[in-house]
Amino acid sequence: MPVIDRPSAPTHELPGARFTSLATPTRGSAETAVWEVRIAPGHPGTAHQLTREEVFVVLAGTGTARLGGVHHPVAAGSVIVVPPRTDFCLEAVGGGDLVALCCLPVGGQGVIGAGAPFTPPWAE
């Protein structure tokens, strides 16, 4: 499927975050999952790791990306490359939402703490 229409509504909502699946295996992509994440300020991000490299492109807002314990300021135009098995957390700062596109190879999974790897539902 060469063109996938944007869904009319967010696909997944968590406290302080909204994930909209754009290109995923269930929406027609075979090798790369892409989604939009919208993070509200004032909500702590969930620290996690990934089994594959994940890339974020910040489209709007400002925030802090924590990679391996180091805090990095991010804003529109920033690109965040998260290596596999690296502690990662993303938070919005300031008065508005942080909006980013996220890309993860199909089959990539998240890991929270000592938990088992899982595929985020917005990447399926």
Short mmCIF file of N, CA and C in Angstrom, two decimals:
data_model
loop_
_atom_site.label_atom_id
_atom_site.label_comp_id
_atom_site.label_asym_id
_atom_site.label_seq_id
_atom_site.Cartn_x
_atom_site.Cartn_y
_atom_site.Cartn_z
N MET A 1 0.86 -1.17 0.00
CA MET A 1 0.00 0.00 0.00
C MET A 1 0.91 1.23 0.00
N PRO A 2 1.02 1.97 -1.10
CA PRO A 2 1.95 3.09 -1.17
C PRO A 2 1.48 4.35 -0.45
N VAL A 3 0.19 4.54 -0.25
CA VAL A 3 -0.32 5.73 0.44
C VAL A 3 -1.28 5.27 1.52
N ILE A 4 -1.01 5.71 2.74
CA ILE A 4 -1.85 5.36 3.88
C ILE A 4 -2.44 6.65 4.42
N ASP A 5 -3.76 6.73 4.50
CA ASP A 5 -4.41 7.93 5.02
C ASP A 5 -4.20 8.03 6.53
N ARG A 6 -4.03 9.27 6.99
CA ARG A 6 -3.89 9.52 8.43
C ARG A 6 -5.21 9.18 9.11
N PRO A 7 -5.15 8.47 10.23
CA PRO A 7 -6.40 8.19 10.94
C PRO A 7 -7.06 9.47 11.42
N SER A 8 -8.37 9.44 11.54
CA SER A 8 -9.09 10.65 11.94
C SER A 8 -9.02 10.90 13.44
N ALA A 9 -8.62 9.92 14.21
CA ALA A 9 -8.54 10.09 15.67
C ALA A 9 -7.29 9.39 16.19
N PRO A 10 -6.80 9.83 17.35
CA PRO A 10 -5.65 9.15 17.95
C PRO A 10 -5.97 7.67 18.17
N THR A 11 -4.98 6.85 18.05
CA THR A 11 -5.21 5.43 18.22
C THR A 11 -4.98 4.95 19.65
N HIS A 12 -4.10 5.63 20.39
CA HIS A 12 -3.81 5.19 21.76
C HIS A 12 -3.56 6.41 22.63
N GLU A 13 -4.19 6.41 23.81
CA GLU A 13 -4.01 7.51 24.77
C GLU A 13 -3.52 6.93 26.08
N LEU A 14 -2.49 7.55 26.62
CA LEU A 14 -1.99 7.25 27.95
C LEU A 14 -2.02 8.57 28.72
N PRO A 15 -1.94 8.54 30.04
CA PRO A 15 -1.92 9.80 30.77
C PRO A 15 -0.79 10.70 30.27
N GLY A 16 -1.14 11.84 29.72
CA GLY A 16 -0.15 12.82 29.26
C GLY A 16 0.44 12.56 27.89
N ALA A 17 0.02 11.49 27.21
CA ALA A 17 0.61 11.17 25.90
C ALA A 17 -0.45 10.58 24.97
N ARG A 18 -0.34 10.92 23.71
CA ARG A 18 -1.24 10.41 22.67
C ARG A 18 -0.37 9.88 21.53
N PHE A 19 -0.63 8.66 21.09
CA PHE A 19 0.12 8.01 20.03
C PHE A 19 -0.82 7.74 18.85
N THR A 20 -0.48 8.26 17.68
CA THR A 20 -1.28 8.04 16.49
C THR A 20 -0.47 7.20 15.51
N SER A 21 -0.91 5.98 15.28
CA SER A 21 -0.23 5.08 14.34
C SER A 21 -0.39 5.63 12.93
N LEU A 22 0.72 5.75 12.22
CA LEU A 22 0.70 6.26 10.85
C LEU A 22 1.00 5.15 9.85
N ALA A 23 2.16 4.54 9.96
CA ALA A 23 2.54 3.41 9.10
C ALA A 23 2.99 2.28 10.02
N THR A 24 2.25 1.21 10.05
CA THR A 24 2.55 0.05 10.89
C THR A 24 2.13 -1.19 10.11
N PRO A 25 2.53 -2.37 10.56
CA PRO A 25 2.12 -3.57 9.83
C PRO A 25 0.61 -3.70 9.66
N THR A 26 -0.17 -3.34 10.67
CA THR A 26 -1.62 -3.45 10.53
C THR A 26 -2.20 -2.36 9.64
N ARG A 27 -1.39 -1.33 9.32
CA ARG A 27 -1.85 -0.26 8.44
C ARG A 27 -1.17 -0.30 7.07
N GLY A 28 -0.33 -1.33 6.82
CA GLY A 28 0.21 -1.50 5.48
C GLY A 28 1.71 -1.43 5.31
N SER A 29 2.49 -1.10 6.34
CA SER A 29 3.95 -1.08 6.18
C SER A 29 4.53 -2.43 6.60
N ALA A 30 5.63 -2.80 6.00
CA ALA A 30 6.21 -4.11 6.28
C ALA A 30 7.50 -4.05 7.10
N GLU A 31 8.26 -2.96 6.99
CA GLU A 31 9.58 -2.94 7.62
C GLU A 31 9.78 -1.84 8.65
N THR A 32 9.00 -0.76 8.56
CA THR A 32 9.19 0.37 9.47
C THR A 32 7.85 0.81 10.04
N ALA A 33 7.80 0.96 11.37
CA ALA A 33 6.62 1.51 12.02
C ALA A 33 6.87 3.00 12.28
N VAL A 34 5.87 3.81 11.96
CA VAL A 34 5.97 5.26 12.17
C VAL A 34 4.70 5.71 12.88
N TRP A 35 4.88 6.53 13.91
CA TRP A 35 3.72 7.09 14.59
C TRP A 35 4.05 8.50 15.05
N GLU A 36 2.99 9.24 15.34
CA GLU A 36 3.14 10.57 15.93
C GLU A 36 2.88 10.43 17.42
N VAL A 37 3.75 11.04 18.21
CA VAL A 37 3.54 11.08 19.65
C VAL A 37 3.36 12.54 20.04
N ARG A 38 2.39 12.77 20.90
CA ARG A 38 2.10 14.11 21.42
C ARG A 38 2.15 14.00 22.94
N ILE A 39 3.12 14.70 23.55
CA ILE A 39 3.34 14.61 24.99
C ILE A 39 2.98 15.94 25.63
N ALA A 40 2.11 15.89 26.61
CA ALA A 40 1.69 17.10 27.33
C ALA A 40 2.73 17.47 28.38
N PRO A 41 2.96 18.77 28.57
CA PRO A 41 3.91 19.18 29.62
C PRO A 41 3.36 18.82 31.00
N GLY A 42 4.27 18.60 31.92
CA GLY A 42 3.87 18.31 33.29
C GLY A 42 3.64 16.84 33.58
N HIS A 43 3.83 15.98 32.58
CA HIS A 43 3.67 14.55 32.80
C HIS A 43 5.04 13.89 32.67
N PRO A 44 5.48 13.17 33.69
CA PRO A 44 6.80 12.53 33.58
C PRO A 44 6.77 11.44 32.52
N GLY A 45 7.82 11.36 31.75
CA GLY A 45 7.93 10.31 30.74
C GLY A 45 8.21 8.97 31.41
N THR A 46 7.91 7.91 30.71
CA THR A 46 8.18 6.57 31.22
C THR A 46 9.55 6.12 30.74
N ALA A 47 10.44 5.87 31.67
CA ALA A 47 11.78 5.39 31.32
C ALA A 47 11.66 3.98 30.76
N HIS A 48 12.36 3.74 29.66
CA HIS A 48 12.32 2.43 29.02
C HIS A 48 13.54 2.24 28.14
N GLN A 49 13.69 1.04 27.61
CA GLN A 49 14.71 0.72 26.62
C GLN A 49 14.01 0.14 25.40
N LEU A 50 14.78 0.01 24.31
CA LEU A 50 14.26 -0.57 23.08
C LEU A 50 15.19 -1.67 22.61
N THR A 51 14.63 -2.63 21.90
CA THR A 51 15.46 -3.72 21.40
C THR A 51 16.10 -3.38 20.05
N ARG A 52 15.61 -2.32 19.41
CA ARG A 52 16.15 -1.86 18.13
C ARG A 52 16.31 -0.34 18.21
N GLU A 53 17.09 0.23 17.30
CA GLU A 53 17.25 1.68 17.26
C GLU A 53 15.90 2.35 16.97
N GLU A 54 15.63 3.44 17.69
CA GLU A 54 14.41 4.23 17.49
C GLU A 54 14.83 5.66 17.18
N VAL A 55 14.13 6.30 16.25
CA VAL A 55 14.46 7.66 15.85
C VAL A 55 13.23 8.53 16.00
N PHE A 56 13.41 9.69 16.65
CA PHE A 56 12.36 10.69 16.80
C PHE A 56 12.75 11.94 16.04
N VAL A 57 11.80 12.56 15.38
CA VAL A 57 11.98 13.87 14.77
C VAL A 57 10.98 14.80 15.46
N VAL A 58 11.49 15.78 16.20
CA VAL A 58 10.62 16.69 16.94
C VAL A 58 10.04 17.70 15.95
N LEU A 59 8.71 17.76 15.90
CA LEU A 59 8.01 18.66 14.98
C LEU A 59 7.59 19.97 15.64
N ALA A 60 7.27 19.92 16.94
CA ALA A 60 6.79 21.12 17.64
C ALA A 60 7.06 20.97 19.13
N GLY A 61 7.15 22.09 19.80
CA GLY A 61 7.33 22.10 21.25
C GLY A 61 8.78 21.96 21.66
N THR A 62 8.96 21.92 22.97
CA THR A 62 10.29 21.75 23.55
C THR A 62 10.22 20.65 24.60
N GLY A 63 11.37 20.04 24.85
CA GLY A 63 11.37 18.96 25.82
C GLY A 63 12.77 18.59 26.24
N THR A 64 12.83 17.49 26.99
CA THR A 64 14.08 16.93 27.44
C THR A 64 14.08 15.45 27.09
N ALA A 65 15.14 15.02 26.41
CA ALA A 65 15.35 13.61 26.13
C ALA A 65 16.46 13.13 27.06
N ARG A 66 16.18 12.09 27.81
CA ARG A 66 17.20 11.51 28.68
C ARG A 66 17.67 10.22 28.02
N LEU A 67 18.93 10.20 27.66
CA LEU A 67 19.55 9.03 27.01
C LEU A 67 20.70 8.56 27.87
N GLY A 68 20.57 7.34 28.41
CA GLY A 68 21.65 6.80 29.22
C GLY A 68 22.00 7.68 30.41
N GLY A 69 21.03 8.36 30.98
CA GLY A 69 21.26 9.20 32.15
C GLY A 69 21.68 10.62 31.84
N VAL A 70 21.89 10.97 30.57
CA VAL A 70 22.27 12.32 30.18
C VAL A 70 21.04 13.03 29.62
N HIS A 71 20.78 14.23 30.14
CA HIS A 71 19.62 15.02 29.69
C HIS A 71 20.02 15.91 28.52
N HIS A 72 19.19 15.90 27.47
CA HIS A 72 19.45 16.69 26.28
C HIS A 72 18.22 17.55 25.99
N PRO A 73 18.37 18.87 25.87
CA PRO A 73 17.22 19.69 25.47
C PRO A 73 16.89 19.41 24.01
N VAL A 74 15.59 19.36 23.69
CA VAL A 74 15.15 19.14 22.31
C VAL A 74 14.06 20.15 21.98
N ALA A 75 13.97 20.48 20.69
CA ALA A 75 12.95 21.42 20.19
C ALA A 75 12.66 21.06 18.74
N ALA A 76 11.69 21.76 18.15
CA ALA A 76 11.34 21.51 16.76
C ALA A 76 12.60 21.47 15.91
N GLY A 77 12.74 20.42 15.11
CA GLY A 77 13.92 20.24 14.28
C GLY A 77 14.94 19.29 14.86
N SER A 78 14.87 19.03 16.17
CA SER A 78 15.80 18.08 16.79
C SER A 78 15.49 16.66 16.32
N VAL A 79 16.54 15.87 16.17
CA VAL A 79 16.41 14.45 15.87
C VAL A 79 17.05 13.68 17.01
N ILE A 80 16.31 12.74 17.57
CA ILE A 80 16.78 11.94 18.70
C ILE A 80 16.99 10.52 18.19
N VAL A 81 18.21 10.03 18.28
CA VAL A 81 18.51 8.66 17.89
C VAL A 81 18.76 7.86 19.16
N VAL A 82 17.89 6.91 19.41
CA VAL A 82 17.98 6.11 20.64
C VAL A 82 18.58 4.75 20.29
N PRO A 83 19.81 4.49 20.73
CA PRO A 83 20.42 3.18 20.46
C PRO A 83 19.68 2.07 21.21
N PRO A 84 19.77 0.85 20.70
CA PRO A 84 19.17 -0.27 21.43
C PRO A 84 19.76 -0.40 22.82
N ARG A 85 18.93 -0.90 23.73
CA ARG A 85 19.35 -1.21 25.11
C ARG A 85 19.94 -0.02 25.85
N THR A 86 19.40 1.18 25.57
CA THR A 86 19.83 2.40 26.23
C THR A 86 18.64 2.98 26.99
N ASP A 87 18.83 3.30 28.26
CA ASP A 87 17.75 3.92 29.02
C ASP A 87 17.34 5.21 28.33
N PHE A 88 16.02 5.40 28.17
CA PHE A 88 15.49 6.54 27.42
C PHE A 88 14.20 7.02 28.04
N CYS A 89 14.03 8.35 28.01
CA CYS A 89 12.81 8.97 28.49
C CYS A 89 12.66 10.30 27.75
N LEU A 90 11.44 10.67 27.39
CA LEU A 90 11.17 11.92 26.69
C LEU A 90 10.06 12.65 27.42
N GLU A 91 10.28 13.93 27.71
CA GLU A 91 9.29 14.75 28.41
C GLU A 91 9.14 16.09 27.73
N ALA A 92 7.93 16.64 27.78
CA ALA A 92 7.68 17.99 27.27
C ALA A 92 7.96 18.98 28.38
N VAL A 93 8.53 20.12 28.01
CA VAL A 93 8.72 21.22 28.97
C VAL A 93 8.17 22.48 28.31
N GLY A 94 7.82 23.45 29.12
CA GLY A 94 7.27 24.67 28.58
C GLY A 94 5.75 24.63 28.61
N GLY A 95 5.14 25.51 27.83
CA GLY A 95 3.70 25.68 27.90
C GLY A 95 2.89 24.85 26.93
N GLY A 96 3.52 24.13 26.01
CA GLY A 96 2.75 23.39 25.02
C GLY A 96 3.23 21.96 24.87
N ASP A 97 2.48 21.22 24.06
CA ASP A 97 2.82 19.82 23.81
C ASP A 97 4.11 19.70 23.01
N LEU A 98 4.82 18.62 23.24
CA LEU A 98 5.93 18.23 22.38
C LEU A 98 5.34 17.23 21.38
N VAL A 99 5.54 17.47 20.09
CA VAL A 99 5.01 16.61 19.04
C VAL A 99 6.20 16.08 18.25
N ALA A 100 6.21 14.76 18.04
CA ALA A 100 7.33 14.15 17.31
C ALA A 100 6.83 13.00 16.46
N LEU A 101 7.54 12.75 15.37
CA LEU A 101 7.36 11.51 14.60
C LEU A 101 8.36 10.51 15.14
N CYS A 102 7.96 9.28 15.26
CA CYS A 102 8.83 8.24 15.77
C CYS A 102 8.89 7.11 14.75
N CYS A 103 10.09 6.59 14.53
CA CYS A 103 10.30 5.49 13.60
C CYS A 103 11.03 4.36 14.32
N LEU A 104 10.51 3.15 14.17
CA LEU A 104 11.08 1.97 14.80
C LEU A 104 10.97 0.81 13.80
N PRO A 105 12.04 0.04 13.59
CA PRO A 105 11.91 -1.11 12.71
C PRO A 105 10.83 -2.07 13.20
N VAL A 106 10.05 -2.62 12.27
CA VAL A 106 9.04 -3.60 12.64
C VAL A 106 9.75 -4.74 13.37
N GLY A 107 9.19 -5.15 14.48
CA GLY A 107 9.80 -6.17 15.32
C GLY A 107 10.53 -5.59 16.51
N GLY A 108 10.80 -4.27 16.48
CA GLY A 108 11.41 -3.62 17.63
C GLY A 108 10.45 -3.64 18.80
N GLN A 109 10.98 -3.80 19.99
CA GLN A 109 10.14 -3.87 21.17
C GLN A 109 10.66 -2.95 22.26
N GLY A 110 9.78 -2.60 23.18
CA GLY A 110 10.13 -1.81 24.34
C GLY A 110 10.32 -2.71 25.55
N VAL A 111 11.09 -2.21 26.51
CA VAL A 111 11.31 -2.92 27.77
C VAL A 111 11.24 -1.89 28.87
N ILE A 112 10.37 -2.11 29.85
CA ILE A 112 10.26 -1.21 31.00
C ILE A 112 10.80 -1.95 32.21
N GLY A 113 11.84 -1.38 32.81
CA GLY A 113 12.45 -2.00 33.99
C GLY A 113 12.93 -3.41 33.69
N ALA A 114 12.59 -4.34 34.58
CA ALA A 114 13.00 -5.74 34.41
C ALA A 114 11.92 -6.55 33.70
N GLY A 115 10.92 -5.85 33.14
CA GLY A 115 9.82 -6.53 32.48
C GLY A 115 10.22 -7.20 31.17
N ALA A 116 9.30 -7.98 30.65
CA ALA A 116 9.52 -8.68 29.38
C ALA A 116 9.38 -7.70 28.22
N PRO A 117 10.10 -7.90 27.12
CA PRO A 117 9.94 -7.05 25.94
C PRO A 117 8.50 -7.13 25.41
N PHE A 118 8.02 -6.01 24.88
CA PHE A 118 6.66 -5.97 24.34
C PHE A 118 6.65 -5.05 23.12
N THR A 119 5.72 -5.30 22.23
CA THR A 119 5.53 -4.44 21.08
C THR A 119 4.50 -3.39 21.46
N PRO A 120 4.86 -2.09 21.39
CA PRO A 120 3.86 -1.06 21.70
C PRO A 120 2.68 -1.19 20.74
N PRO A 121 1.46 -1.08 21.24
CA PRO A 121 0.30 -1.26 20.36
C PRO A 121 0.25 -0.26 19.20
N TRP A 122 0.85 0.92 19.37
CA TRP A 122 0.85 1.90 18.27
C TRP A 122 1.85 1.55 17.19
N ALA A 123 2.71 0.52 17.42
CA ALA A 123 3.69 0.09 16.43
C ALA A 123 3.26 -1.21 15.74
N GLU A 124 2.12 -1.74 16.10
CA GLU A 124 1.66 -3.02 15.52
C GLU A 124 0.98 -2.81 14.18
#
